mmCIF file of C-alpha atoms and ligand atoms in Angstrom:
data_model
loop_
_atom_site.group_PDB
_atom_site.id
_atom_site.type_symbol
_atom_site.label_atom_id
_atom_site.label_comp_id
_atom_site.label_asym_id
_atom_site.label_seq_id
_atom_site.Cartn_x
_atom_site.Cartn_y
_atom_site.Cartn_z
ATOM 1 C CA MET V 25 -94.219 23.653 -33.799
ATOM 2 C CA SER V 26 -94.744 22.220 -30.362
ATOM 3 C CA SER V 27 -96.436 19.679 -28.183
ATOM 4 C CA VAL V 28 -97.542 19.308 -24.607
ATOM 5 C CA THR V 29 -95.553 16.607 -22.829
ATOM 6 C CA THR V 30 -94.310 15.840 -19.346
ATOM 7 C CA SER V 31 -91.312 13.663 -19.979
ATOM 8 C CA THR V 32 -88.288 15.690 -21.075
ATOM 9 C CA PRO V 33 -85.157 16.067 -18.963
ATOM 10 C CA LEU V 34 -85.670 19.834 -18.770
ATOM 11 C CA ALA V 35 -89.389 19.739 -18.081
ATOM 12 C CA ASN V 36 -90.869 19.245 -14.638
ATOM 13 C CA SER V 37 -94.649 19.577 -15.110
ATOM 14 C CA ALA V 38 -97.195 19.860 -17.902
ATOM 15 C CA THR V 39 -95.004 21.789 -20.233
ATOM 16 C CA LEU V 40 -95.123 23.304 -23.663
ATOM 17 C CA ASN V 41 -92.109 21.969 -25.533
ATOM 18 C CA ASP V 42 -90.806 22.949 -28.919
ATOM 19 C CA ALA V 43 -89.817 20.463 -31.615
ATOM 20 C CA PHE V 44 -86.404 20.060 -29.937
ATOM 21 C CA GLN V 45 -88.090 19.213 -26.619
ATOM 22 C CA ARG V 46 -87.030 22.475 -25.014
ATOM 23 C CA PRO V 47 -89.650 23.712 -22.534
ATOM 24 C CA ILE V 48 -90.915 27.236 -23.110
ATOM 25 C CA ARG V 49 -90.519 29.232 -19.915
ATOM 26 C CA ASP V 50 -89.825 32.691 -21.184
ATOM 27 C CA LEU V 51 -92.240 34.597 -23.414
ATOM 28 C CA ARG V 52 -91.133 37.749 -25.248
ATOM 29 C CA ILE V 53 -94.048 39.795 -26.423
ATOM 30 C CA SER V 54 -93.473 42.313 -29.184
ATOM 31 C CA VAL V 55 -96.175 44.877 -28.417
ATOM 32 C CA ILE V 56 -95.317 47.010 -31.459
ATOM 33 C CA ASP V 57 -92.938 46.495 -34.380
ATOM 34 C CA ARG V 58 -92.361 50.203 -35.037
ATOM 35 C CA CYS V 59 -89.536 52.202 -33.567
ATOM 36 C CA ASN V 60 -88.483 55.819 -33.194
ATOM 37 C CA PHE V 61 -84.801 54.837 -33.673
ATOM 38 C CA ARG V 62 -83.125 53.329 -36.716
ATOM 39 C CA CYS V 63 -80.186 51.531 -35.119
ATOM 40 C CA ARG V 64 -77.925 50.456 -37.931
ATOM 41 C CA TYR V 65 -77.587 46.903 -36.575
ATOM 42 C CA CYS V 66 -81.376 46.477 -36.362
ATOM 43 C CA MET V 67 -83.465 48.654 -38.726
ATOM 44 C CA PRO V 68 -81.088 50.670 -40.906
ATOM 45 C CA GLU V 69 -82.861 53.645 -42.460
ATOM 46 C CA GLU V 70 -81.627 52.924 -45.978
ATOM 47 C CA GLU V 71 -83.258 49.467 -45.865
ATOM 48 C CA LYS V 72 -86.718 50.828 -45.140
ATOM 49 C CA ASP V 73 -88.156 49.237 -48.276
ATOM 50 C CA HIS V 74 -87.161 45.797 -46.956
ATOM 51 C CA TYR V 75 -89.201 45.840 -43.767
ATOM 52 C CA LYS V 76 -92.905 46.354 -43.797
ATOM 53 C CA PHE V 77 -94.554 47.377 -40.554
ATOM 54 C CA ILE V 78 -97.625 45.467 -39.459
ATOM 55 C CA GLU V 79 -100.813 47.438 -40.007
ATOM 56 C CA LYS V 80 -102.388 48.729 -36.824
ATOM 57 C CA LYS V 81 -105.618 46.826 -37.477
ATOM 58 C CA ASP V 82 -103.611 43.582 -37.279
ATOM 59 C CA TRP V 83 -101.969 44.327 -33.927
ATOM 60 C CA LEU V 84 -103.010 42.036 -31.097
ATOM 61 C CA GLN V 85 -105.357 43.879 -28.764
ATOM 62 C CA PHE V 86 -104.379 43.962 -25.087
ATOM 63 C CA GLU V 87 -107.222 41.525 -24.335
ATOM 64 C CA GLU V 88 -105.722 39.065 -26.816
ATOM 65 C CA ILE V 89 -102.196 39.463 -25.440
ATOM 66 C CA PHE V 90 -103.558 38.940 -21.945
ATOM 67 C CA ARG V 91 -105.495 35.838 -22.936
ATOM 68 C CA LEU V 92 -102.568 34.267 -24.816
ATOM 69 C CA THR V 93 -100.158 35.040 -21.985
ATOM 70 C CA GLY V 94 -102.529 33.383 -19.531
ATOM 71 C CA LEU V 95 -102.551 30.236 -21.677
ATOM 72 C CA PHE V 96 -98.753 30.234 -21.928
ATOM 73 C CA VAL V 97 -98.471 30.635 -18.170
ATOM 74 C CA GLN V 98 -100.712 27.598 -17.681
ATOM 75 C CA LEU V 99 -98.244 25.690 -19.867
ATOM 76 C CA GLY V 100 -95.186 26.597 -17.861
ATOM 77 C CA VAL V 101 -94.151 30.135 -18.825
ATOM 78 C CA THR V 102 -92.991 32.065 -15.748
ATOM 79 C CA LYS V 103 -91.108 34.979 -17.275
ATOM 80 C CA VAL V 104 -92.560 37.579 -19.601
ATOM 81 C CA ARG V 105 -90.692 40.362 -21.355
ATOM 82 C CA LEU V 106 -92.356 43.195 -23.280
ATOM 83 C CA THR V 107 -90.344 44.348 -26.244
ATOM 84 C CA GLY V 108 -90.682 45.638 -29.797
ATOM 85 C CA GLY V 109 -89.873 47.642 -31.883
ATOM 86 C CA GLU V 110 -89.918 50.245 -29.168
ATOM 87 C CA PRO V 111 -92.509 49.067 -26.616
ATOM 88 C CA LEU V 112 -92.974 52.487 -25.008
ATOM 89 C CA LEU V 113 -94.505 53.700 -28.277
ATOM 90 C CA ARG V 114 -97.509 51.436 -27.676
ATOM 91 C CA GLU V 115 -100.277 53.546 -26.211
ATOM 92 C CA GLY V 116 -101.744 52.418 -22.909
ATOM 93 C CA LEU V 117 -98.938 49.966 -22.142
ATOM 94 C CA PRO V 118 -99.220 50.442 -18.331
ATOM 95 C CA HIS V 119 -102.773 49.119 -18.614
ATOM 96 C CA LEU V 120 -101.482 45.877 -20.147
ATOM 97 C CA ILE V 121 -98.729 45.646 -17.523
ATOM 98 C CA LYS V 122 -101.283 46.007 -14.741
ATOM 99 C CA LYS V 123 -103.359 43.165 -16.181
ATOM 100 C CA LEU V 124 -100.333 40.908 -16.695
ATOM 101 C CA THR V 125 -98.989 41.415 -13.176
ATOM 102 C CA ALA V 126 -102.329 40.176 -11.858
ATOM 103 C CA LEU V 127 -101.868 36.824 -13.663
ATOM 104 C CA PRO V 128 -100.944 34.155 -11.111
ATOM 105 C CA GLY V 129 -97.834 32.274 -12.240
ATOM 106 C CA ILE V 130 -95.844 35.147 -13.718
ATOM 107 C CA GLU V 131 -92.731 35.445 -11.583
ATOM 108 C CA ASP V 132 -91.031 38.113 -13.602
ATOM 109 C CA LEU V 133 -92.384 40.847 -15.870
ATOM 110 C CA ALA V 134 -89.692 42.855 -17.636
ATOM 111 C CA LEU V 135 -89.463 45.394 -20.445
ATOM 112 C CA THR V 136 -86.669 46.208 -22.907
ATOM 113 C CA THR V 137 -86.569 49.790 -24.160
ATOM 114 C CA ASN V 138 -84.281 52.136 -26.044
ATOM 115 C CA GLY V 139 -84.857 54.556 -23.160
ATOM 116 C CA SER V 140 -85.944 57.514 -25.276
ATOM 117 C CA LEU V 141 -89.369 57.816 -23.605
ATOM 118 C CA LEU V 142 -88.352 56.434 -20.244
ATOM 119 C CA ALA V 143 -87.924 59.742 -18.421
ATOM 120 C CA GLN V 144 -91.596 60.538 -18.928
ATOM 121 C CA LYS V 145 -92.913 56.992 -18.425
ATOM 122 C CA ALA V 146 -90.754 55.447 -15.684
ATOM 123 C CA ARG V 147 -93.027 56.291 -12.759
ATOM 124 C CA GLU V 148 -96.158 55.028 -14.488
ATOM 125 C CA LEU V 149 -94.374 51.805 -15.445
ATOM 126 C CA LYS V 150 -93.308 51.233 -11.854
ATOM 127 C CA GLU V 151 -96.769 51.995 -10.517
ATOM 128 C CA SER V 152 -98.353 49.582 -12.965
ATOM 129 C CA GLY V 153 -96.273 46.744 -11.477
ATOM 130 C CA LEU V 154 -93.397 46.266 -13.932
ATOM 131 C CA THR V 155 -90.679 44.397 -12.042
ATOM 132 C CA ARG V 156 -87.598 44.800 -14.201
ATOM 133 C CA LEU V 157 -86.198 47.095 -16.844
ATOM 134 C CA THR V 158 -83.582 46.664 -19.552
ATOM 135 C CA VAL V 159 -82.323 49.782 -21.326
ATOM 136 C CA SER V 160 -80.263 49.625 -24.507
ATOM 137 C CA LEU V 161 -77.272 51.954 -24.501
ATOM 138 C CA ASP V 162 -74.376 51.234 -26.844
ATOM 139 C CA THR V 163 -71.993 54.065 -26.018
ATOM 140 C CA LEU V 164 -71.543 57.160 -23.852
ATOM 141 C CA ASP V 165 -70.134 59.138 -26.783
ATOM 142 C CA ALA V 166 -73.056 61.454 -27.615
ATOM 143 C CA GLY V 167 -72.161 61.875 -31.302
ATOM 144 C CA LEU V 168 -71.609 58.182 -31.847
ATOM 145 C CA PHE V 169 -74.813 57.363 -29.954
ATOM 146 C CA ARG V 170 -76.710 59.615 -32.312
ATOM 147 C CA THR V 171 -75.143 58.009 -35.384
ATOM 148 C CA MET V 172 -75.781 54.476 -34.088
ATOM 149 C CA SER V 173 -79.449 55.292 -33.507
ATOM 150 C CA GLY V 174 -79.792 56.381 -37.139
ATOM 151 C CA ASN V 175 -79.678 60.078 -36.157
ATOM 152 C CA ARG V 176 -82.788 59.741 -34.026
ATOM 153 C CA GLY V 177 -81.695 59.282 -30.435
ATOM 154 C CA SER V 178 -80.190 61.531 -27.769
ATOM 155 C CA LEU V 179 -77.720 60.164 -25.242
ATOM 156 C CA ASP V 180 -78.836 62.736 -22.651
ATOM 157 C CA GLY V 181 -82.432 61.609 -23.057
ATOM 158 C CA VAL V 182 -81.549 57.969 -22.366
ATOM 159 C CA LEU V 183 -79.346 58.839 -19.373
ATOM 160 C CA ARG V 184 -82.196 60.985 -18.035
ATOM 161 C CA GLY V 185 -84.510 58.011 -18.554
ATOM 162 C CA ILE V 186 -82.224 55.777 -16.472
ATOM 163 C CA ARG V 187 -82.077 58.409 -13.708
ATOM 164 C CA GLU V 188 -85.882 58.766 -13.657
ATOM 165 C CA ALA V 189 -86.244 54.986 -13.562
ATOM 166 C CA GLU V 190 -83.928 54.882 -10.520
ATOM 167 C CA ARG V 191 -86.024 57.598 -8.879
ATOM 168 C CA ALA V 192 -89.177 55.642 -9.602
ATOM 169 C CA GLY V 193 -87.664 52.684 -7.733
ATOM 170 C CA PHE V 194 -86.203 50.433 -10.442
ATOM 171 C CA GLU V 195 -83.026 48.782 -9.205
ATOM 172 C CA GLY V 196 -80.584 46.524 -11.002
ATOM 173 C CA ILE V 197 -81.467 47.884 -14.434
ATOM 174 C CA LYS V 198 -79.850 45.821 -17.193
ATOM 175 C CA VAL V 199 -78.040 47.958 -19.729
ATOM 176 C CA ASN V 200 -77.683 46.212 -23.106
ATOM 177 C CA VAL V 201 -74.663 47.130 -25.206
ATOM 178 C CA VAL V 202 -74.408 45.747 -28.736
ATOM 179 C CA VAL V 203 -70.718 45.812 -29.594
ATOM 180 C CA GLN V 204 -69.492 46.265 -33.148
ATOM 181 C CA LYS V 205 -65.827 46.224 -34.110
ATOM 182 C CA GLY V 206 -64.538 49.604 -35.227
ATOM 183 C CA ILE V 207 -67.861 51.262 -34.392
ATOM 184 C CA ASN V 208 -68.299 51.398 -30.599
ATOM 185 C CA ASP V 209 -65.868 48.839 -29.199
ATOM 186 C CA HIS V 210 -63.396 51.585 -28.254
ATOM 187 C CA THR V 211 -66.000 53.009 -25.825
ATOM 188 C CA ILE V 212 -66.599 49.844 -23.774
ATOM 189 C CA LEU V 213 -64.436 50.942 -20.851
ATOM 190 C CA ASP V 214 -66.277 54.272 -20.491
ATOM 191 C CA LEU V 215 -69.495 52.309 -19.997
ATOM 192 C CA VAL V 216 -67.797 49.985 -17.529
ATOM 193 C CA ARG V 217 -66.502 52.917 -15.457
ATOM 194 C CA HIS V 218 -69.875 54.700 -15.599
ATOM 195 C CA PHE V 219 -71.943 51.766 -14.302
ATOM 196 C CA ARG V 220 -69.379 50.135 -11.961
ATOM 197 C CA GLY V 221 -70.430 50.701 -8.383
ATOM 198 C CA THR V 222 -74.130 51.139 -9.262
ATOM 199 C CA SER V 223 -76.768 48.426 -8.960
ATOM 200 C CA HIS V 224 -77.109 48.357 -12.753
ATOM 201 C CA VAL V 225 -75.702 45.517 -14.829
ATOM 202 C CA LEU V 226 -74.017 46.060 -18.186
ATOM 203 C CA ARG V 227 -74.576 43.247 -20.659
ATOM 204 C CA PHE V 228 -72.374 43.111 -23.701
ATOM 205 C CA ILE V 229 -74.141 41.513 -26.656
ATOM 206 C CA GLU V 230 -72.377 40.099 -29.682
ATOM 207 C CA TYR V 231 -73.600 41.706 -32.875
ATOM 208 C CA MET V 232 -75.973 39.225 -34.537
ATOM 209 C CA ASP V 233 -77.383 38.732 -37.978
ATOM 210 C CA VAL V 234 -81.038 39.339 -37.191
ATOM 211 C CA GLY V 235 -82.070 38.688 -40.771
ATOM 212 C CA ASN V 236 -83.524 42.075 -41.650
ATOM 213 C CA CYS V 237 -80.870 43.491 -43.928
ATOM 214 C CA ASN V 238 -78.638 44.831 -41.182
ATOM 215 C CA HIS V 239 -75.542 44.206 -43.345
ATOM 216 C CA TRP V 240 -74.160 41.720 -40.816
ATOM 217 C CA ARG V 241 -70.580 40.651 -41.380
ATOM 218 C CA SER V 242 -68.576 38.451 -39.056
ATOM 219 C CA GLU V 243 -65.666 40.946 -39.103
ATOM 220 C CA PHE V 244 -67.847 43.339 -37.081
ATOM 221 C CA VAL V 245 -68.416 40.858 -34.258
ATOM 222 C CA VAL V 246 -66.298 41.379 -31.162
ATOM 223 C CA PRO V 247 -66.233 38.032 -29.329
ATOM 224 C CA SER V 248 -67.274 38.258 -25.681
ATOM 225 C CA ALA V 249 -63.959 36.635 -24.694
ATOM 226 C CA GLU V 250 -62.142 39.604 -26.218
ATOM 227 C CA ILE V 251 -64.346 42.160 -24.441
ATOM 228 C CA LEU V 252 -63.833 40.331 -21.144
ATOM 229 C CA LYS V 253 -60.054 40.355 -21.688
ATOM 230 C CA ARG V 254 -60.074 44.094 -22.369
ATOM 231 C CA ILE V 255 -62.066 44.795 -19.207
ATOM 232 C CA GLN V 256 -59.891 42.464 -17.130
ATOM 233 C CA GLU V 257 -56.841 44.519 -18.057
ATOM 234 C CA HIS V 258 -58.354 47.191 -15.772
ATOM 235 C CA PHE V 259 -60.651 45.415 -13.322
ATOM 236 C CA SER V 260 -60.560 42.017 -11.600
ATOM 237 C CA LEU V 261 -63.601 39.879 -12.297
ATOM 238 C CA GLN V 262 -64.743 36.386 -11.392
ATOM 239 C CA PRO V 263 -67.476 34.259 -12.982
ATOM 240 C CA VAL V 264 -70.829 33.923 -11.214
ATOM 241 C CA LYS V 265 -73.041 30.835 -11.494
ATOM 242 C CA ALA V 266 -76.168 31.095 -13.666
ATOM 243 C CA ASN V 267 -79.329 32.025 -11.761
ATOM 244 C CA TYR V 268 -81.431 29.465 -13.607
ATOM 245 C CA LEU V 269 -81.336 26.971 -16.443
ATOM 246 C CA GLY V 270 -81.497 28.775 -19.758
ATOM 247 C CA GLU V 271 -79.979 32.048 -18.512
ATOM 248 C CA VAL V 272 -78.368 33.423 -21.632
ATOM 249 C CA ALA V 273 -75.948 35.899 -20.095
ATOM 250 C CA GLU V 274 -72.677 34.671 -18.670
ATOM 251 C CA ARG V 275 -72.198 36.683 -15.518
ATOM 252 C CA TYR V 276 -69.073 38.072 -13.868
ATOM 253 C CA GLN V 277 -68.679 40.084 -10.680
ATOM 254 C CA TYR V 278 -66.021 42.610 -9.719
ATOM 255 C CA LEU V 279 -63.748 41.189 -7.054
ATOM 256 C CA ASP V 280 -63.953 44.447 -5.099
ATOM 257 C CA GLY V 281 -67.743 44.050 -4.780
ATOM 258 C CA LYS V 282 -68.642 46.878 -7.164
ATOM 259 C CA GLY V 283 -71.328 44.970 -9.016
ATOM 260 C CA GLU V 284 -71.484 42.673 -12.007
ATOM 261 C CA ILE V 285 -71.505 42.550 -15.789
ATOM 262 C CA GLY V 286 -72.733 39.968 -18.291
ATOM 263 C CA PHE V 287 -72.044 38.705 -21.784
ATOM 264 C CA ILE V 288 -74.506 37.412 -24.346
ATOM 265 C CA SER V 289 -72.438 35.445 -26.822
ATOM 266 C CA SER V 290 -75.023 34.354 -29.350
ATOM 267 C CA VAL V 291 -72.447 34.190 -32.140
ATOM 268 C CA THR V 292 -69.340 32.653 -30.554
ATOM 269 C CA GLN V 293 -71.114 30.450 -27.992
ATOM 270 C CA PRO V 294 -74.685 29.817 -29.158
ATOM 271 C CA PHE V 295 -76.920 28.695 -26.308
ATOM 272 C CA CYS V 296 -79.662 27.141 -28.456
ATOM 273 C CA GLY V 297 -79.586 23.798 -26.577
ATOM 274 C CA THR V 298 -80.838 25.323 -23.336
ATOM 275 C CA CYS V 299 -82.927 28.156 -24.803
ATOM 276 C CA THR V 300 -86.369 28.328 -23.178
ATOM 277 C CA ARG V 301 -87.737 31.327 -25.078
ATOM 278 C CA ALA V 302 -90.585 31.943 -27.451
ATOM 279 C CA ARG V 303 -91.537 35.190 -29.128
ATOM 280 C CA LEU V 304 -95.056 36.458 -29.747
ATOM 281 C CA SER V 305 -95.165 38.954 -32.605
ATOM 282 C CA THR V 306 -97.262 42.110 -32.740
ATOM 283 C CA ASP V 307 -99.749 40.343 -35.022
ATOM 284 C CA GLY V 308 -100.008 37.181 -32.936
ATOM 285 C CA LYS V 309 -97.515 34.765 -34.448
ATOM 286 C CA ILE V 310 -95.418 32.603 -32.184
ATOM 287 C CA TYR V 311 -91.759 31.953 -32.993
ATOM 288 C CA THR V 312 -89.581 29.550 -31.043
ATOM 289 C CA CYS V 313 -86.394 31.176 -32.316
ATOM 290 C CA LEU V 314 -85.305 34.780 -32.872
ATOM 291 C CA PHE V 315 -83.850 33.660 -36.196
ATOM 292 C CA ALA V 316 -86.956 31.794 -37.349
ATOM 293 C CA GLY V 317 -88.325 32.953 -40.684
ATOM 294 C CA GLN V 318 -91.814 31.597 -40.118
ATOM 295 C CA GLY V 319 -94.048 31.667 -37.099
ATOM 296 C CA THR V 320 -97.283 29.922 -36.184
ATOM 297 C CA ASP V 321 -100.327 32.174 -36.353
ATOM 298 C CA LEU V 322 -102.231 32.017 -33.109
HETATM 299 N N1 SAM G 412 -86.314 48.931 -28.973
HETATM 300 C C1 SAM G 412 -85.952 48.276 -27.765
HETATM 301 C C2 SAM G 412 -84.481 48.383 -27.495
HETATM 302 O O1 SAM G 412 -83.738 48.721 -28.396
HETATM 303 O O2 SAM G 412 -84.088 48.123 -26.369
HETATM 304 C C3 SAM G 412 -86.412 46.841 -27.689
HETATM 305 C C4 SAM G 412 -86.291 46.008 -28.934
HETATM 306 S S1 SAM G 412 -84.623 45.656 -29.423
HETATM 307 C C5 SAM G 412 -84.868 44.705 -30.896
HETATM 308 C C6 SAM G 412 -84.129 44.466 -28.197
HETATM 309 C C7 SAM G 412 -82.633 44.306 -28.030
HETATM 310 O O3 SAM G 412 -82.083 43.715 -29.194
HETATM 311 C C8 SAM G 412 -81.884 45.611 -27.808
HETATM 312 O O4 SAM G 412 -81.102 45.556 -26.638
HETATM 313 C C9 SAM G 412 -81.018 45.728 -29.037
HETATM 314 O O5 SAM G 412 -79.813 46.387 -28.761
HETATM 315 C C10 SAM G 412 -80.809 44.271 -29.426
HETATM 316 N N2 SAM G 412 -80.447 44.104 -30.832
HETATM 317 C C11 SAM G 412 -81.061 44.613 -31.912
HETATM 318 N N3 SAM G 412 -80.417 44.261 -33.046
HETATM 319 C C12 SAM G 412 -79.362 43.492 -32.671
HETATM 320 C C13 SAM G 412 -78.315 42.836 -33.374
HETATM 321 N N4 SAM G 412 -78.209 42.905 -34.696
HETATM 322 N N5 SAM G 412 -77.403 42.137 -32.666
HETATM 323 C C14 SAM G 412 -77.492 42.060 -31.309
HETATM 324 N N6 SAM G 412 -78.461 42.661 -30.584
HETATM 325 C C15 SAM G 412 -79.377 43.379 -31.260
HETATM 326 FE FE1 SF4 G 413 -85.425 50.349 -32.426
HETATM 327 FE FE2 SF4 G 413 -84.493 48.766 -30.535
HETATM 328 FE FE3 SF4 G 413 -84.144 48.127 -33.113
HETATM 329 FE FE4 SF4 G 413 -82.824 50.180 -32.117
HETATM 330 S S1 SF4 G 413 -82.624 48.040 -31.485
HETATM 331 S S2 SF4 G 413 -83.957 50.176 -34.060
HETATM 332 S S3 SF4 G 413 -84.231 50.987 -30.658
HETATM 333 S S4 SF4 G 413 -86.062 48.225 -32.045
#
């Protein structure tokens, strides 16, 4: 899968590179593969026979996650993101966060959540040292939100979660919106108006084929360029330079200073050439691509 070298154009020190010589800087750790939602673009309920959850006895223990992360950090990883499944379902997560924040070399420790348990956990997450939060929120239409979550989620609950996270001191929360044509694309502007003028950053994500029977069809993809055009009919935006090499979101800011939005265009503008991510699965396999079918068992 990978090698340790020092000589690639992207690398600047002893670096873990994948087979395409891309340095791994960004580690996504799936702390649990289960979820309390059944978003139709991710884990549709009717496909439950197609995905088998990893047995609890095979989950990496926190000690193991900590140890592996430490090794990755020694090899150049600086950013860590906890994800899932729904990461807030993993018991004792603040304990892991506390341990990870103490690792020298981690510059950024973030978590992506569906927000359903955030209201009750935000303060503890902040106190344990989590630096950044991403909340997934595809629409502000309560009925549609419920349908998109596979009849599991409540819009009010997620909005309450975001408010509690603000109270706990999280700023600049990223709000991920997966856009599907004919499903939620007509509600994009409501989200824009809701978050404009706050410190939070909407990120529109093109609907991807994540290879788990999510019935992906290209007709359901709304290209980022089209979303940008629709928003620009109402608000003036200008592009912002990437913060760092390998940043996947293309960023835009409102000309009147009311914040910024981003686009993740994995389908229409794949960013594989500069991708610096690896994913550690709940049972300890490392994947150098989200679309990879096979990982390496660590
Ligand atoms: N359960 C958490 C959540 O939903 O935020 C974390 C895990 S989820 C797999 C991570 C992100 O992937 C979410 O923002 C989700 O919207 C996005 N995602 C899931 N399936 C997707 C798909 N088919 N296309 C694009 N993004 C997707
Ligand atoms: Fe669960 Fe997140 Fe997948 Fe939705 S996108 S089913 S919340 S893991």
